[in-house]
mmCIF file of C-alpha atoms and ligand atoms in Angstrom:
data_model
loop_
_atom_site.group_PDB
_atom_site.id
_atom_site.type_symbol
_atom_site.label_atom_id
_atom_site.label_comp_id
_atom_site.label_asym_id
_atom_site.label_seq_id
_atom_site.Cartn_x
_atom_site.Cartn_y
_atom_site.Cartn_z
ATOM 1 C CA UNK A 722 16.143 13.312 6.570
ATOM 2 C CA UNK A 723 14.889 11.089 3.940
ATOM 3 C CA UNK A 724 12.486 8.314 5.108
ATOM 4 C CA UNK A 725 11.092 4.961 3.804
ATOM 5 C CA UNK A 726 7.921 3.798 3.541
ATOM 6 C CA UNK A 727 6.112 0.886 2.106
ATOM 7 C CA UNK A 728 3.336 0.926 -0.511
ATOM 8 C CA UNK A 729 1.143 -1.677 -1.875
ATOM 9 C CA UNK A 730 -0.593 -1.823 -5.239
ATOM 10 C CA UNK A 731 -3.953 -3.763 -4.298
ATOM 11 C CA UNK A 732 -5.746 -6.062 -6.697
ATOM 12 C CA UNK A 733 -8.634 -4.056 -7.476
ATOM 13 C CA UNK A 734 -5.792 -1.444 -9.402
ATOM 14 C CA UNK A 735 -3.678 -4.563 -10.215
ATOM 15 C CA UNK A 736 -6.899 -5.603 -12.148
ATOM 16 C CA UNK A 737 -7.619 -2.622 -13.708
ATOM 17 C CA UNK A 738 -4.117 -2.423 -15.007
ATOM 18 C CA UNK A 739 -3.434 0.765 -13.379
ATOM 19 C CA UNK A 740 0.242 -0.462 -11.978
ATOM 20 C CA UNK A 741 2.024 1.705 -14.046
ATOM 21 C CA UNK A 742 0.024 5.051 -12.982
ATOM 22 C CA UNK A 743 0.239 4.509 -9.713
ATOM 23 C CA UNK A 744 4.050 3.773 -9.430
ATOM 24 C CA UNK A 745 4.107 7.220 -11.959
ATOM 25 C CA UNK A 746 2.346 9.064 -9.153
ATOM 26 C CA UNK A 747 4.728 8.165 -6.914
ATOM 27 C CA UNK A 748 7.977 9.070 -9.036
ATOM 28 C CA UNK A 749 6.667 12.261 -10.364
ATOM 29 C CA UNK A 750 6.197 13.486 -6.604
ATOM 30 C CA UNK A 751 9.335 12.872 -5.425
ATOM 31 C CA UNK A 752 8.998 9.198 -3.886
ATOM 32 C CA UNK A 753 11.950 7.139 -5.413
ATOM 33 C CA UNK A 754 11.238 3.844 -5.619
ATOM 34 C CA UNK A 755 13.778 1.537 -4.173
ATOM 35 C CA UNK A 756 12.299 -1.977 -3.606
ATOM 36 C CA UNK A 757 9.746 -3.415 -6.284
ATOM 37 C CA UNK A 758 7.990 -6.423 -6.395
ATOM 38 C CA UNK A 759 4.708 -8.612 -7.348
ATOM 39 C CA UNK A 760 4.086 -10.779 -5.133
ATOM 40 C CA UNK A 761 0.372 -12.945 -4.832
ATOM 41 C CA UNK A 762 -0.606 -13.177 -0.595
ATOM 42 C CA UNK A 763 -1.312 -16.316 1.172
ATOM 43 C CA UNK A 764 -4.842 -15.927 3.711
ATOM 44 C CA UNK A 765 -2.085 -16.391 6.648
ATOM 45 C CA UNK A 766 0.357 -13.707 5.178
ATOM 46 C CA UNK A 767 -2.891 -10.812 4.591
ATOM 47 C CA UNK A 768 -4.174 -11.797 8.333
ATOM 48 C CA UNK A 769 -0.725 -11.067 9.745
ATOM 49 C CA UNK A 770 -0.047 -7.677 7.739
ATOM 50 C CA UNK A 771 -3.506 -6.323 9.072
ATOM 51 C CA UNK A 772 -3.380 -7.800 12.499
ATOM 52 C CA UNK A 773 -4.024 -4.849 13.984
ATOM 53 C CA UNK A 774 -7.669 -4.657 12.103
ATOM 54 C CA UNK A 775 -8.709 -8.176 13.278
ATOM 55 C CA UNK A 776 -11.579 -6.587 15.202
ATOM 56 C CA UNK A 777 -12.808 -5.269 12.778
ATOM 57 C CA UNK A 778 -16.178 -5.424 10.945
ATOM 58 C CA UNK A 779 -14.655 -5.951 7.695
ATOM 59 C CA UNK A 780 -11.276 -7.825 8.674
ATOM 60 C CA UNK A 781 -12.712 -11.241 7.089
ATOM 61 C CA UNK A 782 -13.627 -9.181 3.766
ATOM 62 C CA UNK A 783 -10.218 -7.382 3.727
ATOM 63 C CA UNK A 784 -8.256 -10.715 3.986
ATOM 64 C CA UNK A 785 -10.383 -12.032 0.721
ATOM 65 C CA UNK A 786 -9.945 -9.266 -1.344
ATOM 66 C CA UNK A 787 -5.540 -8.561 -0.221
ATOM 67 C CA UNK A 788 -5.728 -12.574 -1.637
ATOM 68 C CA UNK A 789 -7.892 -11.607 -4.917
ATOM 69 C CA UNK A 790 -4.895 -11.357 -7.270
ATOM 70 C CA UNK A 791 -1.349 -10.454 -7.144
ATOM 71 C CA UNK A 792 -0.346 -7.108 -5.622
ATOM 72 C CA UNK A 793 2.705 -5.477 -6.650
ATOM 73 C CA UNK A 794 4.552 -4.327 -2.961
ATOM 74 C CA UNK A 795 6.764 -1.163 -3.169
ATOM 75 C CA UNK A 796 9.234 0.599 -0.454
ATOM 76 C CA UNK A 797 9.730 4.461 -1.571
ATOM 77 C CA UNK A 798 12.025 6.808 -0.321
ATOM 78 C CA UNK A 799 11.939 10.773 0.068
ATOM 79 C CA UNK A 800 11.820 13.626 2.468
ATOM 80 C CA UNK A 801 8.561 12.988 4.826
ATOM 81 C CA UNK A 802 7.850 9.889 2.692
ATOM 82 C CA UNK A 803 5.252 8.464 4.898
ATOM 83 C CA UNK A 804 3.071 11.544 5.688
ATOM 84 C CA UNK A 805 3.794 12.329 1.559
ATOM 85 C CA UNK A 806 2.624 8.822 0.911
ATOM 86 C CA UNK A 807 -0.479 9.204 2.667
ATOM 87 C CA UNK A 808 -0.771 12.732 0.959
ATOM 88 C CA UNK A 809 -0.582 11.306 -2.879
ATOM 89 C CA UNK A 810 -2.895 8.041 -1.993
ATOM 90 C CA UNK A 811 -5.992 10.455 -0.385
ATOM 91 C CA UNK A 812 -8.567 9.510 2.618
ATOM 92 C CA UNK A 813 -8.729 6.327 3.323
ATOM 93 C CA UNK A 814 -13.004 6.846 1.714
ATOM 94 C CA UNK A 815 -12.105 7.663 -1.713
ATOM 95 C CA UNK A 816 -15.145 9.728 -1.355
ATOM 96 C CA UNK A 817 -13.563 11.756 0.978
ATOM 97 C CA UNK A 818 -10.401 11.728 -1.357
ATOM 98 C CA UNK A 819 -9.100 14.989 -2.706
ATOM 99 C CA UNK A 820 -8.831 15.596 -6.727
ATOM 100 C CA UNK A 821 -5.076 14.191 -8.067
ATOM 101 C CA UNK A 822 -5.223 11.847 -5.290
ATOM 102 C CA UNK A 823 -4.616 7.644 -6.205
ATOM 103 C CA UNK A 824 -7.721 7.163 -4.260
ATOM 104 C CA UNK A 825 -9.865 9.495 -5.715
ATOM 105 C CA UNK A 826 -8.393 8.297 -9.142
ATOM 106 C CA UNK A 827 -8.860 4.728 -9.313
ATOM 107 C CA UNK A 828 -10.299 3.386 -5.737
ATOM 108 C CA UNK A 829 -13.558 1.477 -6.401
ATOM 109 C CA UNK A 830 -14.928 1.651 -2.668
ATOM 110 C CA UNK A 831 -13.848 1.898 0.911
ATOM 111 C CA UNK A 832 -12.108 -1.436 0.791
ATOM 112 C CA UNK A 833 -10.909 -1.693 -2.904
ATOM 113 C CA UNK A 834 -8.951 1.299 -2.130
ATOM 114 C CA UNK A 835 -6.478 1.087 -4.944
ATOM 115 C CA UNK A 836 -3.504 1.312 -2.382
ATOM 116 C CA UNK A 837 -1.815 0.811 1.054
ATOM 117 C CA UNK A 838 0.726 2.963 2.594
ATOM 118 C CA UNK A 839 2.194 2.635 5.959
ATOM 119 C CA UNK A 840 0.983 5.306 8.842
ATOM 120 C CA UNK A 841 3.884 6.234 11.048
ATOM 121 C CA UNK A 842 7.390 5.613 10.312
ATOM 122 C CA UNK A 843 7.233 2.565 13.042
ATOM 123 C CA UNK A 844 4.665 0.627 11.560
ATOM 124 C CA UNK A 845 7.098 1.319 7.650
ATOM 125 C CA UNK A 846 10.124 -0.360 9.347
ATOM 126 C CA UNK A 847 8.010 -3.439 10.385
ATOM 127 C CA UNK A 848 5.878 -3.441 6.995
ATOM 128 C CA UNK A 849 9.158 -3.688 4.951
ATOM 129 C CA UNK A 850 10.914 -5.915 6.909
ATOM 130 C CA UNK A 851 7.574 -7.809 6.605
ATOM 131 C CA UNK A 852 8.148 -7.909 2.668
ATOM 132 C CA UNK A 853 11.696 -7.292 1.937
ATOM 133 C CA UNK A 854 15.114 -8.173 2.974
ATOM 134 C CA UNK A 855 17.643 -5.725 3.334
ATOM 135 C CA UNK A 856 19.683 -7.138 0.193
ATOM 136 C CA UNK A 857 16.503 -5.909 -2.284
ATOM 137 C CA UNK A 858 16.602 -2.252 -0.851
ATOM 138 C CA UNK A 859 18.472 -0.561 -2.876
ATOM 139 C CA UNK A 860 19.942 2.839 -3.164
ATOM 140 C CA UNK A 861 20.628 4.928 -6.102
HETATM 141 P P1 LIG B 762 -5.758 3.013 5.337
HETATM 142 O O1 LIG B 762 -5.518 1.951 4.279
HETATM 143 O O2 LIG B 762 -6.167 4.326 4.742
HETATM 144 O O3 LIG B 762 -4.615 3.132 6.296
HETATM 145 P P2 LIG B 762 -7.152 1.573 7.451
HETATM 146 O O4 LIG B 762 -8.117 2.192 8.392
HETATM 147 O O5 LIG B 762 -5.807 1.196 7.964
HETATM 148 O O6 LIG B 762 -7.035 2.558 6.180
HETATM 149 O O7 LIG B 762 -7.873 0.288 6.857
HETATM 150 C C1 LIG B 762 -7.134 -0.683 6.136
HETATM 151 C C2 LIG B 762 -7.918 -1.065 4.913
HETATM 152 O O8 LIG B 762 -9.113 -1.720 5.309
HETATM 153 C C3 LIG B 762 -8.406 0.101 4.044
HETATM 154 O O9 LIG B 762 -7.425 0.608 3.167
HETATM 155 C C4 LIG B 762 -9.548 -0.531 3.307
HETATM 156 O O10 LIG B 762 -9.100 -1.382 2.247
HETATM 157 C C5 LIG B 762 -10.162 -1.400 4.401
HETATM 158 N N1 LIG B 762 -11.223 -0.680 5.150
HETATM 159 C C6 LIG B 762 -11.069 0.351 6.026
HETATM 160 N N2 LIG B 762 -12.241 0.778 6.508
HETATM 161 C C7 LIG B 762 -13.183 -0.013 5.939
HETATM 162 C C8 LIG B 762 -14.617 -0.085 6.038
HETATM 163 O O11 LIG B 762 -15.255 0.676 6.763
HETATM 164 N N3 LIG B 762 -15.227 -1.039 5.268
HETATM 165 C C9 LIG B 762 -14.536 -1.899 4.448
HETATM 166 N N4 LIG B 762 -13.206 -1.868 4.332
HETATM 167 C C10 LIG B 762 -12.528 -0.936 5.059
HETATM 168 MG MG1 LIG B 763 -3.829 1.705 7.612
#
């Protein structure tokens, strides 16, 4: 059963001009790409899409840097595409990342982590709903 998932370019790789390597990661493991878009975050929209981190030590800083620059938001589709996902963009420390991994690639430090990729196939439904409407999914 194919799955969806949704991906975000964050500005640290938007700024580094790395958009096009990323989205090649994806492609070249399988992940079809079937929603695309740049889109630039408003403080209210970044606080919403990481509600469930605002307890966190370093919600505040997260919010700031989502709202740094443009992002370019992405939904891809494949077998497993979530767990895959996670696979391709590496730990969540870039330290920790494995070689060939987006992370390990082009992440700058534990928050400008190059990328964002939904967790469980729950939280993808409500992160692309969150960014796209069903009309700019597309299949092919
Ligand atoms: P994930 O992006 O790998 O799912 P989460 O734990 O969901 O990691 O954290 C969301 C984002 O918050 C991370 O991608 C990173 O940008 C930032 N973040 C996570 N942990 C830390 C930290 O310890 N210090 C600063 N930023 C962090
Ligand atoms: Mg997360």
């Amino acid at each position: 059963m194919p799955q969806k998932t949704l991906s975000i370019i964050k500005p640290d790789a938007v700024k580094k001009h790395v958009i096009g390597k990323i989205l090649q990661k994806f492609e070249e493991n399988g992940l079809k790409i079937i929603a695309l878009k740049m889109v630039h975050l408003k403080k209210e929209d970044a606080k919403k899409f990481y509600m469930v981190h605002k307890d966190k030590p370093f919600y505040e800083s997260l919010v700031e840097f989502m709202t740094s620059s443009p992002v370019v938001v992405q939904v891809l589709e494949g077998e497993n595409a979530v767990e895959k996902n996670r696979e391709i963009m590496g730990a969540t420390d870039f330290k920790k990342a494995k070689e060939g991994t987006i992370r390990k690639e082009f992440a700058t430090d534990i928050e400008k982590n190059a990328v964002h990729g939904s967790d469980s196939t729950q939280n993808a439904e409500i992160e692309i709903e969150f960014f796209f409407k069903k009309e700019n999914i597309f299949s092919y």
